[in-house]
Each structure stands twice: as structure tokens, then as C-alpha cells.
Short mmCIF file of the C-alpha atoms (twelve columns), coordinates in Angstrom:
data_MODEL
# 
_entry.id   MODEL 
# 
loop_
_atom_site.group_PDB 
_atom_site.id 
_atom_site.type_symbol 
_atom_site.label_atom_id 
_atom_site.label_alt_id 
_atom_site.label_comp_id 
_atom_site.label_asym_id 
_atom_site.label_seq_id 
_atom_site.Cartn_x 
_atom_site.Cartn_y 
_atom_site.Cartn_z 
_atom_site.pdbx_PDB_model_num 
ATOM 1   C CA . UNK A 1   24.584  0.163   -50.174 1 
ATOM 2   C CA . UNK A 2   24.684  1.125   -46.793 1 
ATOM 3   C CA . UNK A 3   22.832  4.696   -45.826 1 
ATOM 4   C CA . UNK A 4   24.428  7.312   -43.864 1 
ATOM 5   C CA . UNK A 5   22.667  9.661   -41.827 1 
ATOM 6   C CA . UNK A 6   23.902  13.359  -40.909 1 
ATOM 7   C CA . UNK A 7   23.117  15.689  -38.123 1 
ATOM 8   C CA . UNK A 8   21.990  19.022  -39.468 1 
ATOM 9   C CA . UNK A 9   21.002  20.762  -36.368 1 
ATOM 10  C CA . UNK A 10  23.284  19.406  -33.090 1 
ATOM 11  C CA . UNK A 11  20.668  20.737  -30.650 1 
ATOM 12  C CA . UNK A 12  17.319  19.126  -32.158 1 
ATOM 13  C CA . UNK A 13  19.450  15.689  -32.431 1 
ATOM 14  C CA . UNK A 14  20.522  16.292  -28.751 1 
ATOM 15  C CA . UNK A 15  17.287  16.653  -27.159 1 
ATOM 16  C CA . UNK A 16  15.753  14.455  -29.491 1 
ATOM 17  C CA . UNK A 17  17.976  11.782  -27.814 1 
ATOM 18  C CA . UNK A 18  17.633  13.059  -24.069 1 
ATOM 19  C CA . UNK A 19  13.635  12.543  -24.669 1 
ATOM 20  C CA . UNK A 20  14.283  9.459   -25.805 1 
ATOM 21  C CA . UNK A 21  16.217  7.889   -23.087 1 
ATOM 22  C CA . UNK A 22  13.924  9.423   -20.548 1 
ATOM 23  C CA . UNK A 23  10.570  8.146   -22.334 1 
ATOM 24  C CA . UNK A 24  12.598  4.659   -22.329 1 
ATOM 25  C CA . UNK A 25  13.641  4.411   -19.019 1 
ATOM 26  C CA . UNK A 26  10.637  5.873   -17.812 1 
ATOM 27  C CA . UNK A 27  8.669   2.689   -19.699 1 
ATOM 28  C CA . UNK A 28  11.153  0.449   -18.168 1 
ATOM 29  C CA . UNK A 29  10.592  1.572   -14.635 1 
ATOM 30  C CA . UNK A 30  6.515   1.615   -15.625 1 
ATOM 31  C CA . UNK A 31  6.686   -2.084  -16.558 1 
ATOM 32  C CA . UNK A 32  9.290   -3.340  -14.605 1 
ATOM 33  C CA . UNK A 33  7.700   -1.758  -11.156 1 
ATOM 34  C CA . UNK A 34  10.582  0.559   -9.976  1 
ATOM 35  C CA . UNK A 35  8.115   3.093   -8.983  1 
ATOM 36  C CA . UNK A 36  6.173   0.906   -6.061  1 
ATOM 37  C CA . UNK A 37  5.863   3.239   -3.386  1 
ATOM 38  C CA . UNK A 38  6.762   1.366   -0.087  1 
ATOM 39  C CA . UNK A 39  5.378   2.158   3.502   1 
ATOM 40  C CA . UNK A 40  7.950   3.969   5.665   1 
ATOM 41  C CA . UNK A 41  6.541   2.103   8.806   1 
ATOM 42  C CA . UNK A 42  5.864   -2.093  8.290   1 
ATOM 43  C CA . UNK A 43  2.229   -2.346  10.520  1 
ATOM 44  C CA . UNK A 44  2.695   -5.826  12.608  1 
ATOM 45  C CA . UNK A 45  0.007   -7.700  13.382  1 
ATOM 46  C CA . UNK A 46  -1.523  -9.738  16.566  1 
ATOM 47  C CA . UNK A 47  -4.601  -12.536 16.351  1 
ATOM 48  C CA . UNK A 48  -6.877  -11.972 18.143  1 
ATOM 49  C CA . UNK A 49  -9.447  -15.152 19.512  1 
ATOM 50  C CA . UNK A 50  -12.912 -13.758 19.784  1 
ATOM 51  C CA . UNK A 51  -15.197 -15.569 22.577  1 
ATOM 52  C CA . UNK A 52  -18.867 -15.107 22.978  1 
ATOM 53  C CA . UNK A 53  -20.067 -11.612 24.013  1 
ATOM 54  C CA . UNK A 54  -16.521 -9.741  22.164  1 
ATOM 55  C CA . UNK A 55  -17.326 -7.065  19.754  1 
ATOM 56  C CA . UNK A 56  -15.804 -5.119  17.741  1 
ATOM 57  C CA . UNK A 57  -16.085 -1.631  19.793  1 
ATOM 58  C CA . UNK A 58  -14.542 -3.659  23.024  1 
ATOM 59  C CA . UNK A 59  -11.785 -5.344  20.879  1 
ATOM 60  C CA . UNK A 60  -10.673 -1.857  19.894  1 
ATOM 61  C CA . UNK A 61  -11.654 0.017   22.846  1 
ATOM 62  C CA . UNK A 62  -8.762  -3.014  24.440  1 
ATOM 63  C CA . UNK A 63  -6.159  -3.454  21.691  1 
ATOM 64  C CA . UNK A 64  -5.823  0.102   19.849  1 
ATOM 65  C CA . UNK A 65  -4.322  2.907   21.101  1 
ATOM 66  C CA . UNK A 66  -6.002  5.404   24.145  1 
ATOM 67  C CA . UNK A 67  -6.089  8.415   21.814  1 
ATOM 68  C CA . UNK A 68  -7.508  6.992   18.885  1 
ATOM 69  C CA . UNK A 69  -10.717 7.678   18.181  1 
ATOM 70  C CA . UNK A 70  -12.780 3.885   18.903  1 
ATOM 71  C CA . UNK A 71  -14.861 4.502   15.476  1 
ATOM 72  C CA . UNK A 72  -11.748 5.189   13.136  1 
ATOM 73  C CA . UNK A 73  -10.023 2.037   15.390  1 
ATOM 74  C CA . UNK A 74  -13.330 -0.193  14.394  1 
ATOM 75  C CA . UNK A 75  -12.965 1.115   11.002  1 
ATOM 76  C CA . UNK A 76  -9.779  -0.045  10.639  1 
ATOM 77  C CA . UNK A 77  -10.321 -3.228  12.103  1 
ATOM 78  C CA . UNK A 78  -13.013 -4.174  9.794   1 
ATOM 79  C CA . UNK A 79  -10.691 -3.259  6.593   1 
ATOM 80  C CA . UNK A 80  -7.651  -5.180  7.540   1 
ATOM 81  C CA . UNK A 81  -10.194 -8.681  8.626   1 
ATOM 82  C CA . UNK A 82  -12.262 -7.648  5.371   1 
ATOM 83  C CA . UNK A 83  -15.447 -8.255  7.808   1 
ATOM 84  C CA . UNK A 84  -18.154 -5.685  8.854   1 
ATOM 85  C CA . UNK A 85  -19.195 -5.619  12.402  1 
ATOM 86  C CA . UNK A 86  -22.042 -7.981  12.440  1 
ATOM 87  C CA . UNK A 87  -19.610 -10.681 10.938  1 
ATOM 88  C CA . UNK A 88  -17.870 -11.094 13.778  1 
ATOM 89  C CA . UNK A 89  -18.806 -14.526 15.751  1 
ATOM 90  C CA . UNK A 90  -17.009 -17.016 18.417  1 
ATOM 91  C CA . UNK A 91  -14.213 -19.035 17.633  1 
ATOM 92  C CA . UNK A 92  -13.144 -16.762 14.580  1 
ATOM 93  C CA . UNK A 93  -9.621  -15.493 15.102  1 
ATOM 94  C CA . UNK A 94  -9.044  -11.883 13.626  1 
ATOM 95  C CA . UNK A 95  -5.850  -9.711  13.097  1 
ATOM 96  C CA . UNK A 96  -5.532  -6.049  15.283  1 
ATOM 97  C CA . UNK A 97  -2.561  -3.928  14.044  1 
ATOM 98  C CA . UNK A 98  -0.487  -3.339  16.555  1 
ATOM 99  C CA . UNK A 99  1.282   0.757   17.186  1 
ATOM 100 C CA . UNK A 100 4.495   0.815   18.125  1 
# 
């Protein structure tokens, strides 16, 4: 015996099934990763040799840009070598973003 369903109300049945397809593709893009957000601009990178005497203020004060500010440029340098300032020795080759 097979059972039959019927629509009583045609406007709760059709939102009923709009909800559903959004919840489902909305689950689909949630697992699936659909909704990545991607950088409009890829950063490129350079390494950088460090010799006796560099630091990180005269590495960015040299390799950043002229109008940004050397503490944000430091900042940033330490986040993308995942090093703090006093880290920083000879012979240890870090990366320095470079702006196009």
C-alpha cells in the first residue's frame, strides 16, 4: 500500500520547498568550501639574505615602500617570517612582500 500525499495549501508547500533548497545548497557550499573568500591582489614574495649588522627596521626602511609607515612595514615583516625582531640572526634568509 503505497501512501499518497496532497497539497492543501499551494503557498506553504511552495515556500516550504524554496527554504529547503536554499538551506541545502547553502550546506553544500558550507561543506564543500564555495564561500572561500579569495584576495583580489596575489602578494609576491622576495628572500631576503640577512648578514651581520641587518635588522629588521633597515630591511624595511630598504625593501618596503617610501610611504609606508617603517613600524606597520616591520610589523608586517615579522607576521609573514612568523619571527619577532630579536629573532632575526646571520645567515637566515627571510621573505619581504613585494608592492607592485
Amino acid at each position: 500500500m503505497t501512501k499518497t500525499y496532497r497539497v492543501v495549501n499551494r503557498f506553504r508547500f511552495t515556500v516550504f520547498v524554496v527554504l529547503t533548497i536554499v538551506i541545502l545548497t547553502t550546506a553544500v557550499n558550507f561543506a564543500f568550501g564555495f564561500n572561500t573568500a579569495a584576495s583580489l591582489t596575489k602578494t609576491d614574495y622576495m628572500d631576503v639574505q640577512i648578514v651581520s649588522g641587518d635588522t629588521l627596521w633597515s630591511i624595511a626602511q630598504n625593501y618596503m615602500p617610501s610611504d609606508m609607515d617603517t613600524r606597520k612595514a616591520v610589523y608586517e615583516l615579522c607576521q609573514v617570517n612568523d619571527i619577532s625582531a630579536s629573532e632575526l640572526y646571520a645567515g637566515m634568509t627571510i621573505q619581504v612582500p613585494i608592492y607592485h
